[in-house]
CSV table of C-alpha atoms in Angstrom, one decimal:
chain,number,residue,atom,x,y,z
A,1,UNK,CA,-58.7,42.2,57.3
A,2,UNK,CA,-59.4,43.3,53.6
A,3,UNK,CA,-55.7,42.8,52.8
A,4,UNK,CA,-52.5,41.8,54.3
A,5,UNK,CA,-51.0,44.8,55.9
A,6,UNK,CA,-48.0,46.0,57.0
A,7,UNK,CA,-48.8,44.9,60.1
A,8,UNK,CA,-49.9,41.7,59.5
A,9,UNK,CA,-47.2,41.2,57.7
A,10,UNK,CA,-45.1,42.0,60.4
A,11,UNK,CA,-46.3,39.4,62.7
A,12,UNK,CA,-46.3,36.8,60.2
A,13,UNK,CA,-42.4,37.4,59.7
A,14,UNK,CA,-42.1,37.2,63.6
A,15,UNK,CA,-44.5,34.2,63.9
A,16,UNK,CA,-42.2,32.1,61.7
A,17,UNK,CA,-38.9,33.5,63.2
A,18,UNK,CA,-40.3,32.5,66.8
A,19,UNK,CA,-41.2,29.2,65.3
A,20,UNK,CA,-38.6,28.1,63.8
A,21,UNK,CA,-36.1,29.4,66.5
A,22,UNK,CA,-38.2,27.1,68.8
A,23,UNK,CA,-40.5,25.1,67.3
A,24,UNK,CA,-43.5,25.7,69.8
A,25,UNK,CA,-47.2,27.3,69.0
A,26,UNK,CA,-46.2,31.2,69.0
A,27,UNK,CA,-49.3,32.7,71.6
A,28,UNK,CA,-50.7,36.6,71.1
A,29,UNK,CA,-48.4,37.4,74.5
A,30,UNK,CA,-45.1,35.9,72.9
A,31,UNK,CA,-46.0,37.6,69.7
A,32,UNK,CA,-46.6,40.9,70.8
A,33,UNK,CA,-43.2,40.9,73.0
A,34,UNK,CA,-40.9,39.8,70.1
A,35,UNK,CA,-42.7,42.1,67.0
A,36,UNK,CA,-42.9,45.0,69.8
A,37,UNK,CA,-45.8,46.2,67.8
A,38,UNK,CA,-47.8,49.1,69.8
A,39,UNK,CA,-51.0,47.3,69.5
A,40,UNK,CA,-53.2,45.6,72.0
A,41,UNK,CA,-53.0,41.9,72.7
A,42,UNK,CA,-57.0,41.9,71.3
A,43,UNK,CA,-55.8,43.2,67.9
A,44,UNK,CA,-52.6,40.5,67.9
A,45,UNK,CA,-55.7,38.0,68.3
A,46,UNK,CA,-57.8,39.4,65.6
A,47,UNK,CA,-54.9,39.7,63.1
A,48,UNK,CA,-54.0,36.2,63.6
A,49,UNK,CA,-57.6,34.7,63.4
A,50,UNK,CA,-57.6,36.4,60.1
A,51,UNK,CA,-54.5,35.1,59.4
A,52,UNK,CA,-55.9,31.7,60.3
A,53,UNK,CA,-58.8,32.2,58.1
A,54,UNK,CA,-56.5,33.0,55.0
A,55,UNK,CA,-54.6,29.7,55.4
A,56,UNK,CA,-51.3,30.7,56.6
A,57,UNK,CA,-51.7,29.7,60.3
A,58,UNK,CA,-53.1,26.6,62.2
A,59,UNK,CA,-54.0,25.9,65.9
A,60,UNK,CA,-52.4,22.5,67.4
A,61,UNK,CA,-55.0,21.0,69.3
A,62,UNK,CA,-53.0,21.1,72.4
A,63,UNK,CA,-52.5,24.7,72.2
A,64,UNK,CA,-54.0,28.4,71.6
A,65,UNK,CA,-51.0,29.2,69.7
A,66,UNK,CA,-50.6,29.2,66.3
A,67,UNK,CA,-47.8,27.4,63.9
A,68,UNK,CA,-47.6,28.1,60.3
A,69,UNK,CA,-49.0,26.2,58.0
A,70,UNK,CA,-47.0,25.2,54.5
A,71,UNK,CA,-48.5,28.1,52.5
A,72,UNK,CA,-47.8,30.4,55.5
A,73,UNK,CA,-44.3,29.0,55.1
A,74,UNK,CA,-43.9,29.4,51.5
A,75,UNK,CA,-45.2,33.2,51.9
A,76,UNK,CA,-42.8,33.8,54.5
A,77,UNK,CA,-39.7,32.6,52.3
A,78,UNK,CA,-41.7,34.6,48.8
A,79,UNK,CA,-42.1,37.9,50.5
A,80,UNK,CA,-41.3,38.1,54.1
A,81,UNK,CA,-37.3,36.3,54.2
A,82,UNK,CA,-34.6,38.3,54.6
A,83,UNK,CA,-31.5,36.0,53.6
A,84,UNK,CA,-28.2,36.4,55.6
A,85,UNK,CA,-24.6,36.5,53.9
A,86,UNK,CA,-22.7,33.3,54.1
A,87,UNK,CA,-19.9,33.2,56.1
A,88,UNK,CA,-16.7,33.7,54.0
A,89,UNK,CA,-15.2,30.8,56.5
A,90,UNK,CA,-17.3,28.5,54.8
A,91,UNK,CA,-16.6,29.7,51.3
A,92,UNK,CA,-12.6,29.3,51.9
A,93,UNK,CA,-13.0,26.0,53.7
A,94,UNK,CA,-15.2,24.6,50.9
A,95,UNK,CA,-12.9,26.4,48.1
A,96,UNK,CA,-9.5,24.4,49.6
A,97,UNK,CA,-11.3,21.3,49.8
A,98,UNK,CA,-12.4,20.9,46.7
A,99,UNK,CA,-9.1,22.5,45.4
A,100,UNK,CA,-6.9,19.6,47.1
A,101,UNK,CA,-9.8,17.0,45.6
A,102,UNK,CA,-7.8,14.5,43.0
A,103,UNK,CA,-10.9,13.3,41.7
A,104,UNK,CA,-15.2,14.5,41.3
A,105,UNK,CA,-16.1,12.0,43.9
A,106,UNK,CA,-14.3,13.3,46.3
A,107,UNK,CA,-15.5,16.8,45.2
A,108,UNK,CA,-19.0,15.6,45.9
A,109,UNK,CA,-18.4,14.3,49.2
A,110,UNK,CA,-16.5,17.3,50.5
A,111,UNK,CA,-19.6,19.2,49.1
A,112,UNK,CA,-22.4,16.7,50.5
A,113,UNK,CA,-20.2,16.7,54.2
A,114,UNK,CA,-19.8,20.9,54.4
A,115,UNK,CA,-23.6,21.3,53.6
A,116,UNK,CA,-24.8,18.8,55.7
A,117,UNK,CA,-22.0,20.0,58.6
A,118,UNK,CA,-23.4,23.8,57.8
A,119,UNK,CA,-27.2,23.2,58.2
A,120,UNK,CA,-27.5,20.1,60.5
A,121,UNK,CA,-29.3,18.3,58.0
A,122,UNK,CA,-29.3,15.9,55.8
A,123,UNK,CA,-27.1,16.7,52.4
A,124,UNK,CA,-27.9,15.4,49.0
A,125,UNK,CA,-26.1,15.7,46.2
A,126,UNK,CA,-27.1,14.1,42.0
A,127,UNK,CA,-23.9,13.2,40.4
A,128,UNK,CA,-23.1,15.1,37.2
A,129,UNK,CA,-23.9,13.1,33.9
A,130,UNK,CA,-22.5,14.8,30.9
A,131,UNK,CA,-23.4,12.1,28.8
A,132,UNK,CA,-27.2,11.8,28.9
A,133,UNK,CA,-28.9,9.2,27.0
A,134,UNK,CA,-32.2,9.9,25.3
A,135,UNK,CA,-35.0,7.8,23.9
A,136,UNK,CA,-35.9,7.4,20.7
A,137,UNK,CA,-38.3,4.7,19.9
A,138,UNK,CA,-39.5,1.5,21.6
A,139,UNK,CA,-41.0,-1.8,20.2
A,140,UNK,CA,-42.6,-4.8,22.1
A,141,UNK,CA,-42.4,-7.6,19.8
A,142,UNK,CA,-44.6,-10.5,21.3
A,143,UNK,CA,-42.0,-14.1,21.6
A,144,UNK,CA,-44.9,-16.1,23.5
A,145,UNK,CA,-48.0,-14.9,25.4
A,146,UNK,CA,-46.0,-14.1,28.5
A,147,UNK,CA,-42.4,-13.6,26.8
A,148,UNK,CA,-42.0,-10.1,25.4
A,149,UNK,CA,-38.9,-8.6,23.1
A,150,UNK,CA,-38.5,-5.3,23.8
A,151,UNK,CA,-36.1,-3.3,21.2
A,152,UNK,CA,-35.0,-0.1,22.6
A,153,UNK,CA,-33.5,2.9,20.2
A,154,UNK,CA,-31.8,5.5,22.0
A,155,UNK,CA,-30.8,8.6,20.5
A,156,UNK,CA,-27.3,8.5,20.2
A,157,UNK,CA,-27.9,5.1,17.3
A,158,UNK,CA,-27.4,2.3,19.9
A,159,UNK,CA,-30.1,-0.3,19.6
A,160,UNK,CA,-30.5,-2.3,23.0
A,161,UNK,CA,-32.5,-5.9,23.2
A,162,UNK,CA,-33.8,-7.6,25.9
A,163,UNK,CA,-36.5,-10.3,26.5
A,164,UNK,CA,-39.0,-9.6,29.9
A,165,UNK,CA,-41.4,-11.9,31.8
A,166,UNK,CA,-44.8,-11.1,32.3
A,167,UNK,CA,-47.5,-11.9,34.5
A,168,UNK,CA,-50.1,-11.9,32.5
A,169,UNK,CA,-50.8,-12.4,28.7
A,170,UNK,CA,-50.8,-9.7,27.1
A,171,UNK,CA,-52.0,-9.3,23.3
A,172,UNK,CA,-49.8,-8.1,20.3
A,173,UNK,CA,-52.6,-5.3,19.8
A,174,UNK,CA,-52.3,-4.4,23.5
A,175,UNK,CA,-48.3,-4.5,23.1
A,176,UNK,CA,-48.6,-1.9,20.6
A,177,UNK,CA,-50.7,0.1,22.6
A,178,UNK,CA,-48.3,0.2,24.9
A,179,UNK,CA,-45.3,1.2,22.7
A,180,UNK,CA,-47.5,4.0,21.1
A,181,UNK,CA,-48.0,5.3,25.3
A,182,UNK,CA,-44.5,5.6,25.5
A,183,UNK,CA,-43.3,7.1,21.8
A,184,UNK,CA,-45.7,9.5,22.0
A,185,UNK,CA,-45.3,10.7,26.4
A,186,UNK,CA,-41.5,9.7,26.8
A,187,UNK,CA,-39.9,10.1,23.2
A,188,UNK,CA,-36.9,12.3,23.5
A,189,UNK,CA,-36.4,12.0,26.9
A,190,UNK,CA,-33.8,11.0,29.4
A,191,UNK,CA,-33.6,6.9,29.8
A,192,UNK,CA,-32.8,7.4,33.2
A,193,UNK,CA,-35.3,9.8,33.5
A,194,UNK,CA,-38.4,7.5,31.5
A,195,UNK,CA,-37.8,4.7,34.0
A,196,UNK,CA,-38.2,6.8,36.8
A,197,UNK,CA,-41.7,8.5,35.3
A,198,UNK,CA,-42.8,5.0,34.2
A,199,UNK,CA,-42.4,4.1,37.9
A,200,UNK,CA,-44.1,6.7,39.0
A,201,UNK,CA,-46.9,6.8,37.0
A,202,UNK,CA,-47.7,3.3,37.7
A,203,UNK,CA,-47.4,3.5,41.5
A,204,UNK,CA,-49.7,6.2,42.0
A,205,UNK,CA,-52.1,6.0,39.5
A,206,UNK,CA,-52.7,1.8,39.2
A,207,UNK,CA,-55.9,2.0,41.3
A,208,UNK,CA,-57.6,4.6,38.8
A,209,UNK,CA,-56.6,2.3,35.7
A,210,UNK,CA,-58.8,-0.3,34.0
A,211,UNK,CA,-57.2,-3.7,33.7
A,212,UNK,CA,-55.7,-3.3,30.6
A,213,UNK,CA,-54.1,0.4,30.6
A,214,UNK,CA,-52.7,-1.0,33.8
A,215,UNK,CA,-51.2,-3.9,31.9
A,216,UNK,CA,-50.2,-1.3,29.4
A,217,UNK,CA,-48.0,0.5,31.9
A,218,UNK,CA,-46.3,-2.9,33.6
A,219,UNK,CA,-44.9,-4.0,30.3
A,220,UNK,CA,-43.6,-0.4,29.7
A,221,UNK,CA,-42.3,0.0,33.1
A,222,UNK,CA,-40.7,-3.6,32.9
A,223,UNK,CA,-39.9,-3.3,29.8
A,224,UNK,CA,-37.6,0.1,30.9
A,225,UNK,CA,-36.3,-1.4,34.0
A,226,UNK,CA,-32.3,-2.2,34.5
A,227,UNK,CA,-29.9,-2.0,36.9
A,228,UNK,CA,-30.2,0.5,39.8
A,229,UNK,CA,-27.4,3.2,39.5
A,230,UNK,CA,-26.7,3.3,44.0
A,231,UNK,CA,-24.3,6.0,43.3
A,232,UNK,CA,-26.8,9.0,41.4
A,233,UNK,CA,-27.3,10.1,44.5
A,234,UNK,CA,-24.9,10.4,47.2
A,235,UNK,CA,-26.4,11.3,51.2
A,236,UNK,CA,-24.4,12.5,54.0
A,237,UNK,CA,-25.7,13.3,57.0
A,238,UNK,CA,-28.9,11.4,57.7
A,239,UNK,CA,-27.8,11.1,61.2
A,240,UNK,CA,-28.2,14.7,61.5
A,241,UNK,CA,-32.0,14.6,61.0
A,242,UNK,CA,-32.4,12.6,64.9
A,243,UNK,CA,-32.0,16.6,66.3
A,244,UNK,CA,-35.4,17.6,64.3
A,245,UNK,CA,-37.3,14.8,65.8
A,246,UNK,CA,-40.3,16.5,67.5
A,247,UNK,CA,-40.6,19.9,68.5
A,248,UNK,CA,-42.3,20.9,65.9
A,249,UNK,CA,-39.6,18.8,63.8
A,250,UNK,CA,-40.3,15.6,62.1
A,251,UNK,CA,-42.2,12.9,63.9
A,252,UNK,CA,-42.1,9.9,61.1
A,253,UNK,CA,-38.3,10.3,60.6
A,254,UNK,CA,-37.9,6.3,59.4
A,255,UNK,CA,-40.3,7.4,56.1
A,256,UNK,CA,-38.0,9.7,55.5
A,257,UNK,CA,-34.8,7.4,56.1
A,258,UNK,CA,-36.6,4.8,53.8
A,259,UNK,CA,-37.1,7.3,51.2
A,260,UNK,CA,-33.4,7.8,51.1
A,261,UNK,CA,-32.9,4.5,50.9
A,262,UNK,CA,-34.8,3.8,48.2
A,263,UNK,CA,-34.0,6.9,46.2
A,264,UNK,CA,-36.0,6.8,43.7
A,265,UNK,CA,-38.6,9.8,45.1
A,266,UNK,CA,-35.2,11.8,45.9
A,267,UNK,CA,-34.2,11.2,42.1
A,268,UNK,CA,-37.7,12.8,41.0
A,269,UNK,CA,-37.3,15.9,43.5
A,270,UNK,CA,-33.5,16.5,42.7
A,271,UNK,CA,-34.2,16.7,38.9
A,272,UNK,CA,-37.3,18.5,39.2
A,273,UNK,CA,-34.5,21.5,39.9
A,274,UNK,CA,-32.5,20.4,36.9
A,275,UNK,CA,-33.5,22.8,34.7
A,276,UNK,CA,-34.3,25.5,36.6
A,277,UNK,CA,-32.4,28.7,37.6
A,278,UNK,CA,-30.9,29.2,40.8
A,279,UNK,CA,-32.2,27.9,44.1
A,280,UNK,CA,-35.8,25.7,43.9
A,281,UNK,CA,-37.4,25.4,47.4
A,282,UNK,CA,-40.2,22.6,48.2
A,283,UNK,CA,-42.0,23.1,51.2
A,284,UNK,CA,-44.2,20.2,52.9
A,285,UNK,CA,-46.5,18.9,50.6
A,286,UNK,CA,-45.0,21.0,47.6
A,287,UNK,CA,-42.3,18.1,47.5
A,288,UNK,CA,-45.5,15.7,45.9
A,289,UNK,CA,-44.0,12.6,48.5
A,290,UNK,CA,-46.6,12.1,51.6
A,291,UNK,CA,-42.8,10.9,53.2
A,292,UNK,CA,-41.6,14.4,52.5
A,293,UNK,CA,-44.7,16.2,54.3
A,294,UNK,CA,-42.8,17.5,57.4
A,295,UNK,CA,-39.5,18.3,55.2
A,296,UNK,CA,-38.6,21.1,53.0
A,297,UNK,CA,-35.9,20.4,50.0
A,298,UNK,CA,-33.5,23.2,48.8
A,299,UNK,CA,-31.9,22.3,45.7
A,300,UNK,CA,-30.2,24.2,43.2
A,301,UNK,CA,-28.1,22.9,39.8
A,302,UNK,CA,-24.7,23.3,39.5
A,303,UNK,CA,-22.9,23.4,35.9
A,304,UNK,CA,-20.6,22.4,33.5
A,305,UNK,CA,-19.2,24.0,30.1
A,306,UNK,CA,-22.8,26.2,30.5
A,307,UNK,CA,-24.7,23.0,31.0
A,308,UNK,CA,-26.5,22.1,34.4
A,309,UNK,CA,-25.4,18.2,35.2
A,310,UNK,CA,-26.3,18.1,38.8
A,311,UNK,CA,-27.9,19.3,41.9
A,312,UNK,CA,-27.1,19.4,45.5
A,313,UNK,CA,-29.6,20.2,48.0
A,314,UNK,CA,-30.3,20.2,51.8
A,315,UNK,CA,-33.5,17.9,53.6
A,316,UNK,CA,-35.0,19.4,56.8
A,317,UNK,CA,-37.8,19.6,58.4
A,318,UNK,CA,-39.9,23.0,57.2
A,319,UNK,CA,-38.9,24.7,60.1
A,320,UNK,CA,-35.5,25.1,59.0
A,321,UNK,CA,-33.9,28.8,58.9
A,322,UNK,CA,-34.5,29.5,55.1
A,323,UNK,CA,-32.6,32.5,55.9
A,324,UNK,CA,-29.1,30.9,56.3
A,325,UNK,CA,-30.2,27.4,54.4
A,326,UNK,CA,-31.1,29.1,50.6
A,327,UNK,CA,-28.0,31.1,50.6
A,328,UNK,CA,-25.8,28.3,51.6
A,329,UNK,CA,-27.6,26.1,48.8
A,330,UNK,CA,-27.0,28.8,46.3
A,331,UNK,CA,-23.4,29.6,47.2
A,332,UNK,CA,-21.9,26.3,47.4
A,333,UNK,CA,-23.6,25.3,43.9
A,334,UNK,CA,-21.8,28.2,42.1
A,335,UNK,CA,-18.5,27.1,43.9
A,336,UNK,CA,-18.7,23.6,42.9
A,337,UNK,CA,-19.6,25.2,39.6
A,338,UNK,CA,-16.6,26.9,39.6
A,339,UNK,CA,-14.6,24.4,40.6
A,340,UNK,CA,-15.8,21.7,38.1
A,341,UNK,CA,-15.2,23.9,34.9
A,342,UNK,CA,-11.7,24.7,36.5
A,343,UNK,CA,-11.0,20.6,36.4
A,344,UNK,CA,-12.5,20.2,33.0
């Protein structure tokens, strides 16, 4: 196939519609019912060899079907989708609810509860922080080989203090290493956001370090460390993710449970759609979490006074119907939109 046809394309769009509607391999004979293509069950098996050979398709081993792959997923939702309108009942429910809400709490909660009701998955939601807190400048001023002062400036002129424990000894000329790492990557960015990176970067990339960038990075992720903010990310609906187990669904659902616990790798996704413009979609592997490979994450931001301070979003497995679960994203982040600027 020197290019991916109209009628390719057209059995790609059913493949993925049969698949999520049932999550089982899709065979040439069910495929060439439900496209009703006029084209012989031979040509359905060429097409989706070549299909297979391009990326977007994948045999189980325990079946000459085919499912789609992540990329075949993410083409389908890129070119293929057609989206549905949501249903106005939703809309009104949703507008009443959070129109009786006394308070943004329970404004989130309604809106975490009707996604999660909506979609049968799990709904997320990043509580909106108007007053964000940037860095400025760090400083680790050595107090004994293993006692370190670290002097925080933050943007808005407040100076914060605080003496860490290390595990090591670490030199003053390392210490300033260290501070120079994180003026120069983190300077000017969200506190919240600097421990989280910090974190990051030091989980995933300790192995590749030599001993002393890696000591570099634990006094700078120590040294950013504080209490744990449980509420910057409320979840409703976990329970909802027991009907995706299997059938083509997700089979390590307690990775996923622990990564809502721990919330840190659901921080990291939800703000990764901060700043962007309407609905962000990650499928599988997209998400950057190995826990997150059988999900997709629809997030979008919603707003207040013009500036984006949150984001909801829906967890599924990637066989979730895009078609109803993007618009739904998208709708009920302008009407919590709406309904914040209203209460402001």
């Amino acid at each position: 196939m020197s290019k991916f046809d109209q009628r390719a394309q057209t059995l790609m769009k059913t493949l993925v519609e049969t698949y999520i509607s049932n999550g089982q391999p899709v065979g040439s004979k069910t495929l060439l019912e439900n496209s009703q293509l006029s084209v012989s069950p031979a040509t359905i098996r060429n097409v989706m060899h070549d299909l297979e050979e391009m990326g977007l398709l994948t045999s189980p081993h325990t079946s000459a079907g085919r499912i789609p792959t992540c990329q075949g997923v993410r083409l389908f939702v890129d070119q293929l989708l057609t989206v549905q309108d949501v249903e106005q009942n939703y809309q009104q429910q949703l507008k009443r609810q959070l129109d009786d809400a006394t308070e943004t709490g329970q404004m989130l909660n309604s809106v975490t509860n009707m996604l999660s009701q909506m979609t049968n998955m799990a709904g997320l939601i990043r509580v909106p922080r108007r007053d964000v807190t940037c860095v400025s400048q760090v400083e680790f001023v050595p107090l004994s080989q293993q006692k370190v002062l670290v002097i925080l400036v933050l943007d808005n002129g407040e100076v914060q203090n605080r003496v860490i424990q290390l595990d090591v000894d670490i030199s003053r000329e390392e210490l300033q290493q260290a501070a120079n790492y994180v003026n120069h990557h983190y300077a000017g960015k969200e506190l919240d956001t600097v421990r989280r990176e910090l974190f990051e970067e030091l989980k995933s990339d300790k192995s590749q370090m030599d001993q002393m960038m890696a000591s570099m990075m634990a006094v700078a992720e120590k040294g950013f460390a504080g209490e744990k903010q449980e509420d910057e990310v409320q979840i409703t609906g976990k329970s909802q993710m027991l009907n995706w187990v299997g059938a083509g669904g997700i089979s390590d659902l307690q990775s996923v449970f622990d990564a809502f616990a721990e919330k840190t790798q659901m921080l990291g996704l939800l703000d990764k759609c901060l700043s962007a413009d309407g609905v962000q979609l990650f499928i599988g592997e997209e998400s950057g979490y190995d826990v997150l490979n059988q999900c997709s994450v629809v997030g979008a931001p919603y707003s207040i006074d013009g500036q984006a301070v949150g984001v909801l979003a829906v967890v599924g497995p990637t066989r979730m119907a895009y078609d109803k679960v993007i618009p739904i994203v998208d709708i009920t982040a302008k009407i919590l939109t709406s309904a914040l600027n209203s209460e402001s």
